[in-house]
Short mmCIF file of C-alpha atoms and ligand atoms in Angstrom, two decimals:
data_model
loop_
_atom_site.label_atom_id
_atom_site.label_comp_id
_atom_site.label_asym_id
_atom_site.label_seq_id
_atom_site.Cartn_x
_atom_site.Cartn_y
_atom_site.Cartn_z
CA UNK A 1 42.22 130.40 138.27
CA UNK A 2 40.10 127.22 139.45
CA UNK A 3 38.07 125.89 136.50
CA UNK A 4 35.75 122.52 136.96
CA UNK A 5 36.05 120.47 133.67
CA UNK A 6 32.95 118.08 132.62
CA UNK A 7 33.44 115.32 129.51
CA UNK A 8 30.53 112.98 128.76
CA UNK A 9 31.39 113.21 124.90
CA UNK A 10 31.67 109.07 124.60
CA UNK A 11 31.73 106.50 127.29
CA UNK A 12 33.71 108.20 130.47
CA UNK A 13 31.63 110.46 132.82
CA UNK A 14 33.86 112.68 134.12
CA UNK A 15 34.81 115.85 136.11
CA UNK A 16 37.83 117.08 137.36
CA UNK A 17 38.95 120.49 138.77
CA UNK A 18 42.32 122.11 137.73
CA UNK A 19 44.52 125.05 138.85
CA UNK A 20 46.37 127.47 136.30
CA UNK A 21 48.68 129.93 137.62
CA UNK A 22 49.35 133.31 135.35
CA UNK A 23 52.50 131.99 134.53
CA UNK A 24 50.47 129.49 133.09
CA UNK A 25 51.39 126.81 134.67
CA UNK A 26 48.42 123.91 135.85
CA UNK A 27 48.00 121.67 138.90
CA UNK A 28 44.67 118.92 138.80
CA UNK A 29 43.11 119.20 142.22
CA UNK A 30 41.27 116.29 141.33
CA UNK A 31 40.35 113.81 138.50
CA UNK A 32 37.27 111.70 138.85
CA UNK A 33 36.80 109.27 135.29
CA UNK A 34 33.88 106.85 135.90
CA UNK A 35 34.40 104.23 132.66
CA UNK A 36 31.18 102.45 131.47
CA UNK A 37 33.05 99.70 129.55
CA UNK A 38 31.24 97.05 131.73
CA UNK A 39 27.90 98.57 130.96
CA UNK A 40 29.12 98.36 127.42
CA UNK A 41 31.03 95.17 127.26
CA UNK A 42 28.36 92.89 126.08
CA UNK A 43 27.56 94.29 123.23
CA UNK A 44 31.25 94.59 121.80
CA UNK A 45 31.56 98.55 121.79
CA UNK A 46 29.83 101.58 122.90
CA UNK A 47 25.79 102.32 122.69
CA UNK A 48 24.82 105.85 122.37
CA UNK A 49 21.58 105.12 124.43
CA UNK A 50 23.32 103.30 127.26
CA UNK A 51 26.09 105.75 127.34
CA UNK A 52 23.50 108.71 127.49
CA UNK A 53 21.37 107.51 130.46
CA UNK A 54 24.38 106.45 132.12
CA UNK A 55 25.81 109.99 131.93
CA UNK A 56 22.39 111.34 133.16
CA UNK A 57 22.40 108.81 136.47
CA UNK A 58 26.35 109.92 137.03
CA UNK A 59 27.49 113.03 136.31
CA UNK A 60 26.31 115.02 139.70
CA UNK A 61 27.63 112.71 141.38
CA UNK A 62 31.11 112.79 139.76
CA UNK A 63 30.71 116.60 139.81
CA UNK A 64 30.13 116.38 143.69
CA UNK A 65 33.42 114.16 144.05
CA UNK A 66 35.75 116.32 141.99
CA UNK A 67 34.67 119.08 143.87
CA UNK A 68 34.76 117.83 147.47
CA UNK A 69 38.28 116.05 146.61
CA UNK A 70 39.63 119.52 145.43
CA UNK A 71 38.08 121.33 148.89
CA UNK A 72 36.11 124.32 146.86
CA UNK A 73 32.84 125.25 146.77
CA UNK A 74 31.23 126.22 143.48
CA UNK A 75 31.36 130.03 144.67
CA UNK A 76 35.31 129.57 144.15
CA UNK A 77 34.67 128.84 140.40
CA UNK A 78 36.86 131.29 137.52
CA UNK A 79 34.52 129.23 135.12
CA UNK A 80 33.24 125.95 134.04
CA UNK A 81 34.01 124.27 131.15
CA UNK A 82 32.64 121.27 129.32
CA UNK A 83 33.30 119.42 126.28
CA UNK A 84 30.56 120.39 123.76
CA UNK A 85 31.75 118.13 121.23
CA UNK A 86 32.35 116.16 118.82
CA UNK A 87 31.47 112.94 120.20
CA UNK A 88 27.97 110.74 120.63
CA UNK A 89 25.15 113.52 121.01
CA UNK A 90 22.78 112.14 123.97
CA UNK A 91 26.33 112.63 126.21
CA UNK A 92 27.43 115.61 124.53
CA UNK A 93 24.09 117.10 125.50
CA UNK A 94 24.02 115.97 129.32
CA UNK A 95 27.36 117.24 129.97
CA UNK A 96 27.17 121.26 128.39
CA UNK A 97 23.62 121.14 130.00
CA UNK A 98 25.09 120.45 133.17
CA UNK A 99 27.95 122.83 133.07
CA UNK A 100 25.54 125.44 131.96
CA UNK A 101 23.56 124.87 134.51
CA UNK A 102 25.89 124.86 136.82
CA UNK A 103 27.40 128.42 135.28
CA UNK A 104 23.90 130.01 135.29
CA UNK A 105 22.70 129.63 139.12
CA UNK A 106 26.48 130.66 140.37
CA UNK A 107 26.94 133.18 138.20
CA UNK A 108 30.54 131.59 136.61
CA UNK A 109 31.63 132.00 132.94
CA UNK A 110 31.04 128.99 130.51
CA UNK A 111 33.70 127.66 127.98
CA UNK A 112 32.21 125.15 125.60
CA UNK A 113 35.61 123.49 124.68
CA UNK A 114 36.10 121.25 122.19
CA UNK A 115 37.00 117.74 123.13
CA UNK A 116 40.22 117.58 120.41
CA UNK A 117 41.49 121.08 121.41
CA UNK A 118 40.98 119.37 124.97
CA UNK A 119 43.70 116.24 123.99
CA UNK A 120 46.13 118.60 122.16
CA UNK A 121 46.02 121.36 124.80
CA UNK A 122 46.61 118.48 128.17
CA UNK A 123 50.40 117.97 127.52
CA UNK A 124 50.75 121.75 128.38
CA UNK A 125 49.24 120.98 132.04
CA UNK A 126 51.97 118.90 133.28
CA UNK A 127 55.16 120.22 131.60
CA UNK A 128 55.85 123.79 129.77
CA UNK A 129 55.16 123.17 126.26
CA UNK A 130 55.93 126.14 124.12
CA UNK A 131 54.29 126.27 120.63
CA UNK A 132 54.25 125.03 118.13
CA UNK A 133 54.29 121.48 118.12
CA UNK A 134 52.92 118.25 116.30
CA UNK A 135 50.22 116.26 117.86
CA UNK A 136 49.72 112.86 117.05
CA UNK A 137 46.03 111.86 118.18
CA UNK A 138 44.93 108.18 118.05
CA UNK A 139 42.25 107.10 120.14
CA UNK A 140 39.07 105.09 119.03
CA UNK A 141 37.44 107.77 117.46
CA UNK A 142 40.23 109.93 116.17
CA UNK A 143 43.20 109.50 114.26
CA UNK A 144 44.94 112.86 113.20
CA UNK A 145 48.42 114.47 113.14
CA UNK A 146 47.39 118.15 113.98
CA UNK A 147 49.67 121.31 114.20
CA UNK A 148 48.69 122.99 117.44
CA UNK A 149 50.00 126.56 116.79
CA UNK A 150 48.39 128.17 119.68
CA UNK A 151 45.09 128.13 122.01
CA UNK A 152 42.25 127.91 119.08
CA UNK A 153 44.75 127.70 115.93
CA UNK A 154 45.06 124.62 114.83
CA UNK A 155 45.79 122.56 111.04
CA UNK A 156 45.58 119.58 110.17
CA UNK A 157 48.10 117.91 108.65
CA UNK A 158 46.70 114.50 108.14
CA UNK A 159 43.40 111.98 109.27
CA UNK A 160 42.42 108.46 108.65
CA UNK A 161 39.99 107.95 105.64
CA UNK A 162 38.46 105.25 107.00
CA UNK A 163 38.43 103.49 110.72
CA UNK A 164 39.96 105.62 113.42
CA UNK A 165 43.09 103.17 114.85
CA UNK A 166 42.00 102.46 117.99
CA UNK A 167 38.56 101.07 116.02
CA UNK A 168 40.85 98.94 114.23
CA UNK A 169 42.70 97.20 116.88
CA UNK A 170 38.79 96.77 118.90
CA UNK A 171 37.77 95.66 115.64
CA UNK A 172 40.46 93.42 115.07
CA UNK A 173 40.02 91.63 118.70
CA UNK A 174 36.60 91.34 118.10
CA UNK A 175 37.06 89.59 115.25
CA UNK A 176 39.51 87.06 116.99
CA UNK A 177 36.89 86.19 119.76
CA UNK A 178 39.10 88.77 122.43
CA UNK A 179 36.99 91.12 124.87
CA UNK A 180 36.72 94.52 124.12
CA UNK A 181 38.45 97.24 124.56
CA UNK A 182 39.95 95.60 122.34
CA UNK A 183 43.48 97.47 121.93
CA UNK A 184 45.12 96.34 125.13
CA UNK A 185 44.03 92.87 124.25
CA UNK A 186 45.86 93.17 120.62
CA UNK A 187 48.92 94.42 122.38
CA UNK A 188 49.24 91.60 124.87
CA UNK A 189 48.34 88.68 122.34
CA UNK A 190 51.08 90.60 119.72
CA UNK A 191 53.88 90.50 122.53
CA UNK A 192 53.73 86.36 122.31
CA UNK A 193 53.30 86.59 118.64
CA UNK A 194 55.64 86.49 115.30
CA UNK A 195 54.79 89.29 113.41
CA UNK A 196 56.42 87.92 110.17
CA UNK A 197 54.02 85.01 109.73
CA UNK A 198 51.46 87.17 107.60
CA UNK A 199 52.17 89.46 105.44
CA UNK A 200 49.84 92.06 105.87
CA UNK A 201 49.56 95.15 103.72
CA UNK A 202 51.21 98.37 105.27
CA UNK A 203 48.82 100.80 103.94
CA UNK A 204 49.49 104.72 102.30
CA UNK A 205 53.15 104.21 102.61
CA UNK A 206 54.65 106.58 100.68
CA UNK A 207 52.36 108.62 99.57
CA UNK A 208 53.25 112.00 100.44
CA UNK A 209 50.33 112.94 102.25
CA UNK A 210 49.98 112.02 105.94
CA UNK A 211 46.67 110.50 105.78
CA UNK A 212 45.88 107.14 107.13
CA UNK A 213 43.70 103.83 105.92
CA UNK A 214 42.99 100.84 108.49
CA UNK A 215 40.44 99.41 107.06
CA UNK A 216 42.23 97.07 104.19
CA UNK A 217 44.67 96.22 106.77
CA UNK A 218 41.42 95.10 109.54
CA UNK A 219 40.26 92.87 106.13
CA UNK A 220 43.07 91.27 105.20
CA UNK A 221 43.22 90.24 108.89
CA UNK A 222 39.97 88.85 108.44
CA UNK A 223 40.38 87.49 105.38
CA UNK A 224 43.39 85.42 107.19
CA UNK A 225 41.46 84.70 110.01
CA UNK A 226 38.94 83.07 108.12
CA UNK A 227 41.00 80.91 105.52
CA UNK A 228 42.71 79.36 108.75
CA UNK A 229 39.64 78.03 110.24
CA UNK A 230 39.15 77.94 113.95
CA UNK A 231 41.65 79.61 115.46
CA UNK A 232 44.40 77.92 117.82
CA UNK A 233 45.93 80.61 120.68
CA UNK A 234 49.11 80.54 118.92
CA UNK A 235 47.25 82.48 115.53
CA UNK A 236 45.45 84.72 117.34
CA UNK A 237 48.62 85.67 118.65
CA UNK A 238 50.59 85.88 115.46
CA UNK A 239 47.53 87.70 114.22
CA UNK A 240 47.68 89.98 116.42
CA UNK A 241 51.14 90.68 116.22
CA UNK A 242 51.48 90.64 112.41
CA UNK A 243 48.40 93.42 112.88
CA UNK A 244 50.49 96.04 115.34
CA UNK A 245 53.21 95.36 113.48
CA UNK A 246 51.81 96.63 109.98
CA UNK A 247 50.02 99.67 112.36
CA UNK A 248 53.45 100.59 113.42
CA UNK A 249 55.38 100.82 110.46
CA UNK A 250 52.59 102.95 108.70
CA UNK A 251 51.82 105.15 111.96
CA UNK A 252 56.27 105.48 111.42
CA UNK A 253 55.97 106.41 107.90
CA UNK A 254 52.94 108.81 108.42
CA UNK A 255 54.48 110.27 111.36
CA UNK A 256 57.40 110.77 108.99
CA UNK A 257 55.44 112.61 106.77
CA UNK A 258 53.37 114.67 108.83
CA UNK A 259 56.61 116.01 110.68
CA UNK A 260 57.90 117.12 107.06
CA UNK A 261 54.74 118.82 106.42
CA UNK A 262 55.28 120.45 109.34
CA UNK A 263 58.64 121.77 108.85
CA UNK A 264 57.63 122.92 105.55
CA UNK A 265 54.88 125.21 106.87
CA UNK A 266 55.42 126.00 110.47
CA UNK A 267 59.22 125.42 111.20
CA UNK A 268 60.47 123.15 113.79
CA UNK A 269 58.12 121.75 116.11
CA UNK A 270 59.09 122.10 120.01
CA UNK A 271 57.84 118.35 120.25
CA UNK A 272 55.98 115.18 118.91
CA UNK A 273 53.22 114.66 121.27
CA UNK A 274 51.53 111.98 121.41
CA UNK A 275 47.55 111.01 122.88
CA UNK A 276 44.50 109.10 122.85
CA UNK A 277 43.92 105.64 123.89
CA UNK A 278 46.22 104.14 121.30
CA UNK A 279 49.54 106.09 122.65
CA UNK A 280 49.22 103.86 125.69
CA UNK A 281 50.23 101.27 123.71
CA UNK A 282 54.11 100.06 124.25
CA UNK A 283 55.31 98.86 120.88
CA UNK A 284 53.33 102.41 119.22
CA UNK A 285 55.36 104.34 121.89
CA UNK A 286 58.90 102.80 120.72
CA UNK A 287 57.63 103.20 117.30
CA UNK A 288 56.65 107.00 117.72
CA UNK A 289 60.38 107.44 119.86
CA UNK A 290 62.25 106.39 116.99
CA UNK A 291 59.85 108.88 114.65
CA UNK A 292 60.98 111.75 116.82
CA UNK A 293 64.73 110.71 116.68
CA UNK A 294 64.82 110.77 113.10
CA UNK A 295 63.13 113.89 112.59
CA UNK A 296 65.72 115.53 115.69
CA UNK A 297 62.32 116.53 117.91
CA UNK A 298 61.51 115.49 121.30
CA UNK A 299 58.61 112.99 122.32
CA UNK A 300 56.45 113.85 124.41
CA UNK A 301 53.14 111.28 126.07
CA UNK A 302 51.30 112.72 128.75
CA UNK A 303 50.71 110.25 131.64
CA UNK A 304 48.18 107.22 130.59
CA UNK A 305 45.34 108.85 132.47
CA UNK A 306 45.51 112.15 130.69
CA UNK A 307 45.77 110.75 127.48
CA UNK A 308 42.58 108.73 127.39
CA UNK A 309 39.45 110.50 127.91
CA UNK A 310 38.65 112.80 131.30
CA UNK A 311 37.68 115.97 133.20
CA UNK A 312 41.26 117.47 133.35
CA UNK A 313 41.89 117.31 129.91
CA UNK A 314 38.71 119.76 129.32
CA UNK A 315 39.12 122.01 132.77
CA UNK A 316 42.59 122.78 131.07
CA UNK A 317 41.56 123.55 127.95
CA UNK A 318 38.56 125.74 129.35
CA UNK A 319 40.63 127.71 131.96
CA UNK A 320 43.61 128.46 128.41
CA UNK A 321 40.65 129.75 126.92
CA UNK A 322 39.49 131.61 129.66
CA UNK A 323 42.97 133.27 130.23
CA UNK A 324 42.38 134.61 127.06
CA UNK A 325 39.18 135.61 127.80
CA UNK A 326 37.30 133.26 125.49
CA UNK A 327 34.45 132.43 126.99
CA UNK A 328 31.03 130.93 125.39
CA UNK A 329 26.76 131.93 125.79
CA UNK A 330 24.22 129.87 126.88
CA UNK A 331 23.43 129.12 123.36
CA UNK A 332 26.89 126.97 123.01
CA UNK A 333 25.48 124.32 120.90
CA UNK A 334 26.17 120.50 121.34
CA UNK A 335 27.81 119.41 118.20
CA UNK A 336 28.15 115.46 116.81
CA UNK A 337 30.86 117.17 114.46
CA UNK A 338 33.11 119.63 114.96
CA UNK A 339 36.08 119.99 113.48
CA UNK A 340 39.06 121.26 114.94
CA UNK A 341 40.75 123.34 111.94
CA UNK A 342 37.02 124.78 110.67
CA UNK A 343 39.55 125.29 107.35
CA UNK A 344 40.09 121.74 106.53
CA UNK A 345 37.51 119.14 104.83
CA UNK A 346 37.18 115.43 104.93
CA UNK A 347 39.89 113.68 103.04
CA UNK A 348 39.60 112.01 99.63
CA UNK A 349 37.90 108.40 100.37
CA UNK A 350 35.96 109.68 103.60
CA UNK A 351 33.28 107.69 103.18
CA UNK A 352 31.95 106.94 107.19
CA UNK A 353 29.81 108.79 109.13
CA UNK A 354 32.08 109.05 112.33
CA UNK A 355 31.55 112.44 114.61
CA UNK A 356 35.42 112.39 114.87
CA UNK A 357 36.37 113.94 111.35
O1 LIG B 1 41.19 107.88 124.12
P1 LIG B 1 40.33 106.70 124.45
O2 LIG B 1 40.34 106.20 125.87
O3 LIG B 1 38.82 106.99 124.13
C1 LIG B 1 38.36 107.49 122.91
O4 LIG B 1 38.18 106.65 121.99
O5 LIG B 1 38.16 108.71 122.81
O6 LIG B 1 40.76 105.54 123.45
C2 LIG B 1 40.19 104.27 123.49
C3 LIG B 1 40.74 103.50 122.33
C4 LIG B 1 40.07 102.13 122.17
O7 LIG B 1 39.77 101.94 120.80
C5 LIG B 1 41.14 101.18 122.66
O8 LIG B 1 41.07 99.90 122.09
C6 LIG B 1 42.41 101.90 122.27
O9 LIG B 1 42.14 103.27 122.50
N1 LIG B 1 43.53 101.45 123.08
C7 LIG B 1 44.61 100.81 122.59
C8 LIG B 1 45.40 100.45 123.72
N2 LIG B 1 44.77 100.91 124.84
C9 LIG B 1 43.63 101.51 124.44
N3 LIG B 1 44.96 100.51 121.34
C10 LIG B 1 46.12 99.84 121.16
N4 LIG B 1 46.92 99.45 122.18
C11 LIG B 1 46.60 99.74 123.46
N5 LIG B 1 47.38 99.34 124.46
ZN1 LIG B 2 39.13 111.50 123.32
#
């Protein structure tokens, strides 16, 4: 089965094309990720409008190089799959377009996949992952532990009430004058840094749920940043450090929860897995290692380019639907929202208006 993946849900334009054998295993025959950051750099995150047109002026182009760099024509097509959401809408609406398109003139089934079914599906393209197992998603638009079940059965276990955590750490350099992205930025400063100078709050911990809250930690870093005045390298550092470190220990004590949770409903997970933008992160990896330890599971991170956003992740996802014969109409909407267990609803103190939740 060869299945072309689009994803233009935030600021990558991407395409890739992927193989998946019947025994279900998957091979990427190519994996083209244009990142806008530079368009979006100046402005100290990402602008619907910008990222919209810039989808528009990229994606057949991206489309032509996935396709030439996996040798197929469009005629050799099992389907076509695009990410139909959630994410920023102008994007969301330039990439199912396309793939419908693209599906209509050659005659090729459509699978309008949704982008978080896309992350929790990719680590069973590069390794046999029976389910169930626990996903841990953290990227700067999602934060969610999620029991993945089986293709399309999903529940979640836990979210973030407030900031997603890889919002936190951008906002969080911002705020301390680094460039953004700003999570690799945090990580870097952090490693020169002594994370016991501040005491910053850990928040939930404890609470038997395994929801998360960032955004009283991302004050009272502001709050310190502020009562010390202009900022010498060595704060920023122990800032930044201080910051990951309260991140870790509740993302720990979450994690903790969110695996019991599990236990309790589903039995024994096959493996913590781990994705989104945030799992690149070194000190969150250790962190999420010694998680999986305690609670006698296996970790599990796909490589750093599958786990941020790109056109493998949602090929994958299109061609395990499409192996079960899920396939969408040409009336697939684009969706801002959509959530990935349609029986769960926003958490107590949701108060944002985020497409992730
Ligand atoms: O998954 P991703 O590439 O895109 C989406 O948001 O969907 O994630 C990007 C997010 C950004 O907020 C970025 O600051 C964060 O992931 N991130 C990190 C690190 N690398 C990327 N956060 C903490 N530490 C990192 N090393
Ligand atoms: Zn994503």
């Amino acid at each position: 089965m060869l299945v072309l993946g689009i994803e233009t849900t935030c600021d990558e334009t991407a395409a890739a094309v992927i193989e998946r054998q019947p025994d279900g295993s998957g091979k990427i025959l190519s994996n083209i990720v244009h990142s806008q950051i530079e368009d979006h750099a100046p402005y100290g995150g990402v602008v619907p409008e910008i990222a919209a047109r810039a989808h528009i002026d990229l994606l057949d182009g991206i489309i032509r190089r996935a396709m030439t760099e996996a040798g197929i024509g469009f005629a050799d097509l099992s389907g076509v799959a695009a990410a139909a959401g959630p994410g920023l809408i102008g994007g969301v609406i330039v990439g199912l377009t396309t793939a419908k398109a693209i599906a209509m003139v050659h005659a090729t089934p459509l699978v309008a996949v949704n982008h978080l079914e896309a992350h929790a599906l990719t680590p069973r393209l590069t390794a046999p992952l029976p389910f169930p197992y626990c996903l841990f998603l953290a990227s700067g638009g999602h934060t969610q532990i999620v029991a993945v079940l089986g293709v399309g059965d999903y529940v979640r276990l836990g979210t973030t009430v407030d900031d997603a955590m890889g919002e936190a750490f951008d906002k969080v350099a911002k705020m301390l004058g680094l460039p953004y992205p700003g999570g690799p930025q945090v990580e870097r400063a952090a490693a020169l840094g002594d994370p016991k100078r501040f005491a910053f709050p850990r928040p939930m911990l404890g609470r038997p749920d395994a929801n998360f809250s960032l955004s009283g930690l991302k004050t009272a870093v502001r709050n310190e940043a502020s009562r010390l005045g202009p900022l010498r390298p060595r704060d920023i550092s122990d800032l930044c450090a201080g910051f990951q470190a309260a991140v870790l220990e509740a993302t720990a004590d979450r994690l903790r929860v969110g695996l019991l949770l599990f236990r309790e409903r589903f039995g024994a997970p096959s493996a913590l897995v781990a994705a989104g933008g945030v799992a690149s992160n070194q000190a969150i990896r250790g962190a999420l290692q010694a998680v999986a330890a305690k609670a006698q599971t296996t970790l599990m991170i796909p490589p750093p380019a599958l786990c941020t956003d790109n056109g493998a992740m949602i090929a994958w996802a299109g061609a395990e639907r499409l192996a079960l014969g899920l396939t969408d109409t040409m009336e697939a909407p684009p969706r801002a929202r959509w959530l990935l267990d349609a029986n769960t609803t926003a958490p107590a103190g949701y108060g944002k208006t985020r497409a992730a939740y």
